[in-house]
Coordinates of C-alpha atoms in Angstrom, one line a residue:
Chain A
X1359 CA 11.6 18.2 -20.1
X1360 CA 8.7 17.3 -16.9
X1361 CA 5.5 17.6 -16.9
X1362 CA 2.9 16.6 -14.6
X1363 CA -0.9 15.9 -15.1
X1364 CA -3.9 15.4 -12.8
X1365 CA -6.2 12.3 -14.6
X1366 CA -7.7 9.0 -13.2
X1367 CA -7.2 9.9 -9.8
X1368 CA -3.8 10.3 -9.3
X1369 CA -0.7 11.7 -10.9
X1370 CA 1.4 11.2 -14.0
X1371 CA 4.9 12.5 -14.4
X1372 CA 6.6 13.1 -17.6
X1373 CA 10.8 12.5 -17.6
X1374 CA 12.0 13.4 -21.3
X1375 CA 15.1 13.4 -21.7
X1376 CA 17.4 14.5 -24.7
X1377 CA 17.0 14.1 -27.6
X1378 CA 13.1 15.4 -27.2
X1379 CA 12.5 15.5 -30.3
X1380 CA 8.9 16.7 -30.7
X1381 CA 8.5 17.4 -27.1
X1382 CA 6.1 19.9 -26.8
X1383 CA 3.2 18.2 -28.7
X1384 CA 4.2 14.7 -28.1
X1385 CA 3.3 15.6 -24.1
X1386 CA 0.1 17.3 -25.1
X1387 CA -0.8 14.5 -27.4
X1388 CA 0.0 12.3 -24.3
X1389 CA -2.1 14.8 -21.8
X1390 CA -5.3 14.7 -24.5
X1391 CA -4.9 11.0 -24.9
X1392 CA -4.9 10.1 -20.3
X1393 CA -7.8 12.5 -20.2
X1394 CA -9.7 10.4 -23.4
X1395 CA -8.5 7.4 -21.1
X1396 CA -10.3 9.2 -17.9
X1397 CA -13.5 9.7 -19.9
X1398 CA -13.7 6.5 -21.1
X1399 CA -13.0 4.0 -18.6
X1400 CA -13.4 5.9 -15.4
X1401 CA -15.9 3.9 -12.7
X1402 CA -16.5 6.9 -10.6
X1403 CA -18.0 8.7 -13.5
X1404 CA -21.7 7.4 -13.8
X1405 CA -22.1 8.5 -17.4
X1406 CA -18.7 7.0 -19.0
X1407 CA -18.7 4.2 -21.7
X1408 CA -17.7 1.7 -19.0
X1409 CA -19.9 2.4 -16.3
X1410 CA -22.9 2.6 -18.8
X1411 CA -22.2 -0.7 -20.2
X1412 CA -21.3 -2.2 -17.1
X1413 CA -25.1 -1.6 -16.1
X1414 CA -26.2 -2.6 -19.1
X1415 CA -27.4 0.4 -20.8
X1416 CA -25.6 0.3 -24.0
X1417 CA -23.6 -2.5 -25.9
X1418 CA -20.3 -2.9 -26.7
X1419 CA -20.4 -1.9 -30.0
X1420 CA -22.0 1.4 -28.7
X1421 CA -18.3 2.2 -26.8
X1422 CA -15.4 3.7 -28.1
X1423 CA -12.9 1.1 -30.3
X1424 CA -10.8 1.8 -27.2
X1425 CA -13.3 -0.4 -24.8
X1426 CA -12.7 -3.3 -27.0
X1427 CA -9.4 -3.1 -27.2
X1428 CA -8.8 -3.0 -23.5
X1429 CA -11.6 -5.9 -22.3
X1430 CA -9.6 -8.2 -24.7
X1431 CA -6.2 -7.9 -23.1
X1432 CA -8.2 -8.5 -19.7
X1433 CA -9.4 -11.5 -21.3
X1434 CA -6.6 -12.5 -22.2
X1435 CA -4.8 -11.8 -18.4
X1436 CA -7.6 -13.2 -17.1
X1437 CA -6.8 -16.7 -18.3
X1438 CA -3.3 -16.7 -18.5
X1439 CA -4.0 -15.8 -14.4
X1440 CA -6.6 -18.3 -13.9
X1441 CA -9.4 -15.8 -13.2
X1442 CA -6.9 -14.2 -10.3
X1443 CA -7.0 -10.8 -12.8
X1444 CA -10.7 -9.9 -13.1
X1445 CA -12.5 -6.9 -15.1
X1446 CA -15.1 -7.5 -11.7
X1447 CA -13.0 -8.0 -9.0
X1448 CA -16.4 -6.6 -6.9
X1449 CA -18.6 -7.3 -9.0
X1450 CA -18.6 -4.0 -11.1
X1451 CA -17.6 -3.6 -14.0
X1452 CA -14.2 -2.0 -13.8
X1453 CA -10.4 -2.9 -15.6
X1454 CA -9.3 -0.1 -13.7
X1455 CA -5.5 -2.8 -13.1
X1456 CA -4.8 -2.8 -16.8
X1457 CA -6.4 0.5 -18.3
X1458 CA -3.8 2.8 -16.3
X1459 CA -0.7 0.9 -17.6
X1460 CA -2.0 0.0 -20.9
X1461 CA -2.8 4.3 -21.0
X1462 CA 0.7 4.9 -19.9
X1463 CA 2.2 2.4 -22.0
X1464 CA 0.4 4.0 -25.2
X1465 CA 1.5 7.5 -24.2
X1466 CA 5.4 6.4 -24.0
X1467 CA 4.5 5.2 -27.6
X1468 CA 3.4 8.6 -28.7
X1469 CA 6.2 10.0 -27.1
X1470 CA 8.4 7.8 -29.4
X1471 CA 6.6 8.4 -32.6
X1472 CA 7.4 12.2 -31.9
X1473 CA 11.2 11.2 -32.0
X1474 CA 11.3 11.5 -28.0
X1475 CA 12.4 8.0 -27.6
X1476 CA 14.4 8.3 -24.3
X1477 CA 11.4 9.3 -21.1
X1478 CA 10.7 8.0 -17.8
X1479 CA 6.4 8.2 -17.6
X1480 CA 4.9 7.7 -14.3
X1481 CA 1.2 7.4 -13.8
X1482 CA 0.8 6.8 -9.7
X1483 CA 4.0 4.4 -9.4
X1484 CA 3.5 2.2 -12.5
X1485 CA 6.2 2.9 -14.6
X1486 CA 7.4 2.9 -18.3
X1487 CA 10.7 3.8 -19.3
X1488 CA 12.0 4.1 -23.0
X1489 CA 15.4 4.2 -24.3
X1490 CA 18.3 5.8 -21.2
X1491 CA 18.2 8.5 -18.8
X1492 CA 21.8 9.8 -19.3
X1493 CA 24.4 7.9 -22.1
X1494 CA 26.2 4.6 -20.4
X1495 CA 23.4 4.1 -18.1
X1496 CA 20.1 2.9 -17.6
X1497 CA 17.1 3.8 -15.7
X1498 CA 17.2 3.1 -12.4
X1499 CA 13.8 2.7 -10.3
X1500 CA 13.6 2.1 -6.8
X1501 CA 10.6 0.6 -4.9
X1502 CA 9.7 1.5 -1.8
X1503 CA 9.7 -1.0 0.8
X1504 CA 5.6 -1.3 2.0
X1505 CA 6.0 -1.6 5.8
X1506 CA 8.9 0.4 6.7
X1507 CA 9.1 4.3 5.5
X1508 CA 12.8 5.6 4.8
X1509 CA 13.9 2.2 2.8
X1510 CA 14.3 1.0 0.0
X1511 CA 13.1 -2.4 -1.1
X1512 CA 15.3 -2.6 -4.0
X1513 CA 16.3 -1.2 -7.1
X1514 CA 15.6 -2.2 -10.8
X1515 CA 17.5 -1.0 -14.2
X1516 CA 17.2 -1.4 -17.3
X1517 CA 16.4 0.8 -20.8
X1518 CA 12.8 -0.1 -22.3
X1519 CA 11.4 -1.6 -18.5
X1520 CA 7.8 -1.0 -17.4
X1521 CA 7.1 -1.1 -13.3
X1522 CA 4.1 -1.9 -11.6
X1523 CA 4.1 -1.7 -7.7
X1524 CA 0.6 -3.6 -6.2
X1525 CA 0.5 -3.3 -2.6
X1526 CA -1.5 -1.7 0.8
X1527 CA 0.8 0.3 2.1
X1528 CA -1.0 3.8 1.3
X1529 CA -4.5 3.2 0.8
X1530 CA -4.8 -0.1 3.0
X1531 CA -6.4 -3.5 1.6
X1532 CA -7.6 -2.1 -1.8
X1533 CA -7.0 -5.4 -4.1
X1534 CA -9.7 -8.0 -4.1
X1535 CA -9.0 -11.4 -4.4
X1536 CA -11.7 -12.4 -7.5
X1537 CA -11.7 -15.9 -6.6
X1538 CA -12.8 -15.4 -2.5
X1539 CA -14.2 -11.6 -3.2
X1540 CA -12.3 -10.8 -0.1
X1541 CA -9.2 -8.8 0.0
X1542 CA -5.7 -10.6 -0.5
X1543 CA -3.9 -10.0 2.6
X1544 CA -0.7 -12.4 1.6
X1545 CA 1.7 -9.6 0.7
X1546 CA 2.4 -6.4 1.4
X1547 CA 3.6 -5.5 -1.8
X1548 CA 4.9 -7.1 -5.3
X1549 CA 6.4 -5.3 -8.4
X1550 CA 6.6 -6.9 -11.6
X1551 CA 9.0 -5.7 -14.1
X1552 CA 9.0 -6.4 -18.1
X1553 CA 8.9 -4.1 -20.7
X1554 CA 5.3 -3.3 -21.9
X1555 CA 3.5 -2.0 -19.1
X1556 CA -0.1 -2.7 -19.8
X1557 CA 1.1 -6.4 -18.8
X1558 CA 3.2 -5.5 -15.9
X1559 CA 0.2 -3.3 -14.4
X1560 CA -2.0 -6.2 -14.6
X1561 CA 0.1 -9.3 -13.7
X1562 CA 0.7 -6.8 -11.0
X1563 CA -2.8 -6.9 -9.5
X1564 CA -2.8 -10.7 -10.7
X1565 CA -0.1 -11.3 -8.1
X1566 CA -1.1 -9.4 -5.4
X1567 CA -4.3 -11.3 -5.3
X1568 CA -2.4 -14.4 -5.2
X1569 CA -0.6 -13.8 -2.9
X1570 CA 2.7 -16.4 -2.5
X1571 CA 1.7 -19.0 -5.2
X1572 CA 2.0 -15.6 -7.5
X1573 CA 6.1 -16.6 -7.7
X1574 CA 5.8 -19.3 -9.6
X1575 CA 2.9 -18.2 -11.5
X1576 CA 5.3 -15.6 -13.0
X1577 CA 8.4 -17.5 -13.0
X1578 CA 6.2 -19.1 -15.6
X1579 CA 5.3 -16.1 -17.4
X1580 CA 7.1 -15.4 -20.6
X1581 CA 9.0 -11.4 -20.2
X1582 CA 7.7 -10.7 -16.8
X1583 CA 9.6 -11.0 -13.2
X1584 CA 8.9 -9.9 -9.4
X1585 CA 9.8 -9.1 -6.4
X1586 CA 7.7 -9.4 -3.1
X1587 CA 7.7 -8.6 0.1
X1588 CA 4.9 -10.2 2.5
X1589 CA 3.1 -8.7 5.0
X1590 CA 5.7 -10.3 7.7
X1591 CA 8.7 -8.7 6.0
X1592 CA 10.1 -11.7 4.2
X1593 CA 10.9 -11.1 0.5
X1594 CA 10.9 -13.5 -2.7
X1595 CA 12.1 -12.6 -6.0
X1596 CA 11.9 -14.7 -9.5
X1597 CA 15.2 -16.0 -11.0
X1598 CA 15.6 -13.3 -13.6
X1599 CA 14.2 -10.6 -11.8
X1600 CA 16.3 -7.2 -12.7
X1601 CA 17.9 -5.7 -9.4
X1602 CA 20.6 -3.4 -10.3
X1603 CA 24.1 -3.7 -9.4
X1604 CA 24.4 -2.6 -5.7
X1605 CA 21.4 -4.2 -4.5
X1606 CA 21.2 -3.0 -0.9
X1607 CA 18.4 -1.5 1.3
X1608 CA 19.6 1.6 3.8
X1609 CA 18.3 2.0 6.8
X1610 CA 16.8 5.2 8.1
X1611 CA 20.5 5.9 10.2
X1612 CA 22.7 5.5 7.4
X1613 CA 23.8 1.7 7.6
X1614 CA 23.5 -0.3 4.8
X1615 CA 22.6 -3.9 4.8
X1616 CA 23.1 -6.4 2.1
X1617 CA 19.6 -7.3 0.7
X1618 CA 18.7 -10.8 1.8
X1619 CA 19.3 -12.9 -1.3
Chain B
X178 CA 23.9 19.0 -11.0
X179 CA 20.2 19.0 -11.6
X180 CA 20.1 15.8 -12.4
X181 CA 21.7 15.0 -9.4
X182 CA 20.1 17.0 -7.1
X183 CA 16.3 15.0 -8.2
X184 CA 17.9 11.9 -8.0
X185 CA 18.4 12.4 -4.3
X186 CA 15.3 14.1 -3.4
X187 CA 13.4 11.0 -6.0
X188 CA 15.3 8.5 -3.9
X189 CA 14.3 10.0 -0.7
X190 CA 11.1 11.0 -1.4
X191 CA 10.1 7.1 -2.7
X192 CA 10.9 6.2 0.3
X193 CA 8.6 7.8 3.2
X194 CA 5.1 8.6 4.2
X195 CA 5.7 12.2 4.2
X196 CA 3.2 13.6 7.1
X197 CA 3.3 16.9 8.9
X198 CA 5.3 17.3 12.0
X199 CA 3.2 18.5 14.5
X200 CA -0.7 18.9 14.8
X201 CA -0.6 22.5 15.1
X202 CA -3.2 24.8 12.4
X203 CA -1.4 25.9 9.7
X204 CA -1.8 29.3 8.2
X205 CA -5.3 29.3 6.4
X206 CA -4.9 29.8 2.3
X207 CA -7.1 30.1 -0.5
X208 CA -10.3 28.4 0.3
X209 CA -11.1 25.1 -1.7
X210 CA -12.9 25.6 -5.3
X211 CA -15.9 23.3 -6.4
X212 CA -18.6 21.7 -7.0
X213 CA -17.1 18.4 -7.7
X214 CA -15.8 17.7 -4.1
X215 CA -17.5 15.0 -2.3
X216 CA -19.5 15.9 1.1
X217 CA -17.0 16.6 3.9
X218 CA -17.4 14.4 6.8
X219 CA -17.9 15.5 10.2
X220 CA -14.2 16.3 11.5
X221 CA -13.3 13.7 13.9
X222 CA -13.0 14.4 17.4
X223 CA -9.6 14.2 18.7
X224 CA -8.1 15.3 15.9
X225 CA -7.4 18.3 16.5
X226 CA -9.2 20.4 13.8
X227 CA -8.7 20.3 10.4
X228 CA -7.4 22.8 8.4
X229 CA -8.4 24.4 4.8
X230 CA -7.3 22.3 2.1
X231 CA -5.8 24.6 -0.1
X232 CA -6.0 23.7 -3.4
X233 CA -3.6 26.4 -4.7
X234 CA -2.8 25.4 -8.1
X235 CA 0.5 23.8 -8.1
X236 CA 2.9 24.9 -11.5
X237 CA 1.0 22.6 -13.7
X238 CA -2.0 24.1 -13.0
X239 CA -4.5 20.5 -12.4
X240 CA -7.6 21.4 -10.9
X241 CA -8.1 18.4 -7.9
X242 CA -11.8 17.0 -9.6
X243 CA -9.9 13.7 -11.0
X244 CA -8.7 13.2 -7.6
X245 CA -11.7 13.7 -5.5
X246 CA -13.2 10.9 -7.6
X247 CA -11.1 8.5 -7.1
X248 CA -11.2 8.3 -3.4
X249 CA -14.6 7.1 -2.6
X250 CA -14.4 4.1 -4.4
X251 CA -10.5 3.3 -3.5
X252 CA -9.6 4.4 -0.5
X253 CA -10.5 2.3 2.8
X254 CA -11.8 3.7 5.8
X255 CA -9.6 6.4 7.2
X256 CA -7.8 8.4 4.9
X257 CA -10.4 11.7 5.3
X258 CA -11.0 14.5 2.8
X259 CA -8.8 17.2 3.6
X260 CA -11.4 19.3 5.4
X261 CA -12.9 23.3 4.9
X262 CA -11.2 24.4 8.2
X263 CA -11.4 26.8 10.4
X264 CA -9.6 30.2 9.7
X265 CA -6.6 30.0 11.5
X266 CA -4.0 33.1 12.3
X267 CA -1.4 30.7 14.5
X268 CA 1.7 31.2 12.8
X269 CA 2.8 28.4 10.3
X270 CA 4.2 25.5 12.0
X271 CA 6.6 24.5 9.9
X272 CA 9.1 21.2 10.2
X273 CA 12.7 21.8 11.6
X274 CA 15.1 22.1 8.9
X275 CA 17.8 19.6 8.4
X276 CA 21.1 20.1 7.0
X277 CA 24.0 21.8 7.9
X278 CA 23.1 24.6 5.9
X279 CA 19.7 24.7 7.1
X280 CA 20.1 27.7 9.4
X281 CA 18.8 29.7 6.6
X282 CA 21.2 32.4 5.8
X283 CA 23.9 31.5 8.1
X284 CA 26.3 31.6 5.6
X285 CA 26.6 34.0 2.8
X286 CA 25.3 33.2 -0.5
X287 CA 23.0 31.2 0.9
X288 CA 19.2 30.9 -1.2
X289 CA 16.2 29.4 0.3
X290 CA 13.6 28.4 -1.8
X291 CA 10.0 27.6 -1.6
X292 CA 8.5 24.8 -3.6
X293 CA 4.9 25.3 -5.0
X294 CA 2.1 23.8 -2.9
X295 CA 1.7 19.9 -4.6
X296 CA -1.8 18.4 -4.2
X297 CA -2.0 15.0 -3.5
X298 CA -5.1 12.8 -2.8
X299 CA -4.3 12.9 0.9
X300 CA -3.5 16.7 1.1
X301 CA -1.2 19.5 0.0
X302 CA 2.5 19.3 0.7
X303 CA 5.1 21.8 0.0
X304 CA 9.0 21.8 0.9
X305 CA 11.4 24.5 1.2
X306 CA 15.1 24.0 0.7
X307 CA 18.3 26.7 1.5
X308 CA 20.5 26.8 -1.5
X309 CA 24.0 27.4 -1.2
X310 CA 25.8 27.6 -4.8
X311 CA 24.1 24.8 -6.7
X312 CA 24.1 22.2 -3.5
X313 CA 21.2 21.9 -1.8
X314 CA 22.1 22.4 2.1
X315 CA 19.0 22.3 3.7
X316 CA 15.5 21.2 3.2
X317 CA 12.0 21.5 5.7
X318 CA 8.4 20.5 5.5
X319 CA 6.0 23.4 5.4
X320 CA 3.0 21.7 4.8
X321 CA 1.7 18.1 4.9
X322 CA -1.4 16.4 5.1
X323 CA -2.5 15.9 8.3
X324 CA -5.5 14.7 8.6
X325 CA -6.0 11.5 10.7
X326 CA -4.5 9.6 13.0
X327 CA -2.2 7.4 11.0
X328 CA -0.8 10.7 9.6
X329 CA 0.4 12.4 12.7
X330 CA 1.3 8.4 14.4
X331 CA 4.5 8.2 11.1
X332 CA 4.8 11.7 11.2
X333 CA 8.1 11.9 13.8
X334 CA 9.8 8.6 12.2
X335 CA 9.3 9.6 8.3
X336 CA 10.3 12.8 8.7
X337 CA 13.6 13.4 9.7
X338 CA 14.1 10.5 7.4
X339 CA 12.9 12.2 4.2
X340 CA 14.9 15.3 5.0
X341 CA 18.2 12.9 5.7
X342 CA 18.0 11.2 2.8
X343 CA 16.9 14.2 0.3
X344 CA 20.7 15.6 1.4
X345 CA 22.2 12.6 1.4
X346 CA 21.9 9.8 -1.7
X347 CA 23.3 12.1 -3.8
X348 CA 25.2 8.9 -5.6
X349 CA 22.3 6.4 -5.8
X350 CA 21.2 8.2 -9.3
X351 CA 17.7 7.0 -8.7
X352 CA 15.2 8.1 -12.1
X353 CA 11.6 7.3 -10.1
X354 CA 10.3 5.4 -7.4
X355 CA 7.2 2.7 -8.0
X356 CA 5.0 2.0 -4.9
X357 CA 5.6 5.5 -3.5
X358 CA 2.9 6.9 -1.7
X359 CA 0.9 9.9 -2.9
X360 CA 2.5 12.2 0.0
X361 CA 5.7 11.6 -0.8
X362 CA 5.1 12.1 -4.2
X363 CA 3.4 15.6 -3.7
X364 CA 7.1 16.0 -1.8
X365 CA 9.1 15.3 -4.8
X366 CA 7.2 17.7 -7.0
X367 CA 6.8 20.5 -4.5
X368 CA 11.0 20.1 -4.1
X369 CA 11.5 19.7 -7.9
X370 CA 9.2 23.1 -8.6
X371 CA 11.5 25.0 -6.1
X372 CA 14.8 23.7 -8.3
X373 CA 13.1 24.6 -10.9
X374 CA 12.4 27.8 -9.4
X375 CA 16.3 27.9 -8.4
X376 CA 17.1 27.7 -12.0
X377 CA 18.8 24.1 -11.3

């Protein structure tokens, strides 16, 4: 079963596969819950929870439980990222890096208390999977390689794996670095792979704004690998990082090349 | 078969700034709805004209307010708000197909399909393929955004690319694509509602 819904600005796509299970409601439980999410935390909307107490015009304990919630786990990024994840990486108030894999990441949980326990969600390229795609395999997610359209960067597998992309290649130098207030202009892209993805979105945006000292920072990091490409082409990759079996990149004419290793 | 035939077109699609062909007008369609959409800016100069954006409902039926939002704050300087357009009549100028079976109906038994308009942030996009049995044997762009200069600079690159590899990595049993742009992303579900459509 697919679905697809419009909410936070950009697109997520429902995979379910058999057995679904509760389908039908577990999906619209999911749809209500990203459009709650939308509500809540969206920074473009001058009259949400976040944006009102980012100004100051209401408390904490005025927000939804929800607001809580998420501003701890940035807390908690934030220092296990030495202030390179930041709730104002401009100076507004705003965990838009966590709140749209921590929303996707509670969906796929709804999904599973409905009994569909084997679904691909993607909400704008950060990914959760749950359980397998087909029996004898896993999911299989490819990345797209930031600087050169028709190839792939690499491929990733595995059954519960969650798959955040941070990068410029669509909407230019979006990520700020916290620390300079500048944008990080290191890399071109890095994906970090684990299996929750409320902390794969966010060590995600963590790493981009580090730039190259981000492989060792998660090399470091307990659960949680990546794979980078810099804005010269080079690419890095952390020991355990999860590159599936025939890791090559084809080019745009059909020749395949071995990924550099 | 199904299965299959989205793994290629997921692989492909992951993998390209999907961009329209040529700058021609394309066939004017429903104008845009609301309220909620941001101040056009002034159409840039050399760019041709811009065309209606659509916003024809794609099969999930999203209105496009969620998306407005979120540009003003995200994107940098040049990706513009699909315009309100001029009326055009020019016929549709649609990509080239690629494929061996894409001279539609050369060959008996031959289906082509058109994929439901997919809004994206950037634009609409919508794909047609040709069908023959349950293999997919040709595939074109009919619509793509359009709307500034980086789109039409990628546009003769990505393209034949996307088609190439939507026919071809039928093996590489790809599930979804993180990083993929928004365009190419429109591409995948326009191309998944017209297998849908195909009864694949």
């Amino acid at each position: 079963m697919r679905h697809v819904e419009h909410a936070m600005g950009t697109v997520f796509s429902f995979d379910l596969r058999p057995p679904l299970g509760d389908a039908r409601r577990a999906v619209a439980e999911a749809v209500t819950w990203l459009h709650r999410v939308d509500a809540i935390f969206s920074p473009y909307r001058q009259d949400s929870p976040i944006s009102r107490l980012g100004r100051g015009e209401i408390g904490l304990d005025d927000c939804p439980p929800e607001v809580t919630d998420v501003l701890d786990l940035c807390a908690a990024v934030a220092e296990v990222s030495d202030g390179y994840f930041s709730t104002r990486p401009a100076g507004l108030l705003d965990p838009s890096a966590l709140v749209k894999g921590w929303a996707v990441e509670q969906a796929s949980r709804m999904l599973d208390r409905h009994g569909a326990v084997n679904h691909c969600l993607n909400g704008g390229g950060d990914i959760q999977c749950a359980g397998r795609p087909a029996r004898g395999r896993p999911w299989r997610i490819a990345v797209a390689h930031p600087l050169r359209p028709g190839i792939t960067a690499t491929v990733v597998s595995g059954q519960d794996l969650a798959v955040a992309t941070s990068g410029t290649a669509e909407r230019g130098p979006h990520i700020i670095d916290p620390h300079t207030g500048r944008p990080a202009l290191e890399l071109a892209s890095i994906t970090v792979t684990g299996t929750g993805l409320t902390m794969v979105d966010a060590y995600a945006t963590a790493a981009f704004a580090m730039g190259g000292a981000a492989r060792a920072w998660v090399e470091r990091l307990p659960g949680a690998e990546a794979f980078a490409i810099t804005t010269t082409g080079a690419t890095w990759h952390t020991s355990g990082f999860p590159d599936a079996a025939s890791p090559v990149i084809q080019e745009a004419d059909g020749a395949i090349l071995q990924r550099p290793r | 078969m199904r299965r299959a035939i989205f793994a290629i077109l997921v692989t492909a699609v992951g993998l390209v700034l999907l961009l329209s062909f040529k700058p021609h007008e394309l066939t004017a369609v429903a104008t845009p709805p609301s309220a909620a959409s941001p101040a056009p800016a002034p159409p840039s100069a050399g760019s041709g004209g811009q065309r209606k954006d659509p916003h024809d409902e794609d099969e999930e039926g999203g209105s496009d307010d969620d998306e407005q939002t979120g540009i003003t704050h995200q994107q940098q300087s040049n990706g513009t708000t699909p315009q309100t357009g001029q009326d055009s009549t020019a016929p549709q100028a649609a990509g080239a197909w690629t494929g061996p079976g894409a001279v539609a109906g050369a060959t008996s038994g031959d289906k082509v399909i058109t994929g439901d308009i997919a809004d994206t942030r950037w634009g609409p996009v919508q794909v047609q393929l040709v069908l023959n049995g349950g293999t997919m044997t040709g595939i074109r762009v009919l619509r793509a955004p359009d709307g500034n200069h980086r789109d039409l600079a990628i546009n003769s690159q990505a393209l034949p690319t996307l088609n190439d590899q939507a026919l071809a990595a039928q093996s590489a049993q790809i599930d979804a694509v993180s990083g993929a742009t928004y365009t190419s992303e429109g591409y995948m579900r326009s191309l998944q509602s017209a297998l849908d459509r195909a009864g694949l």
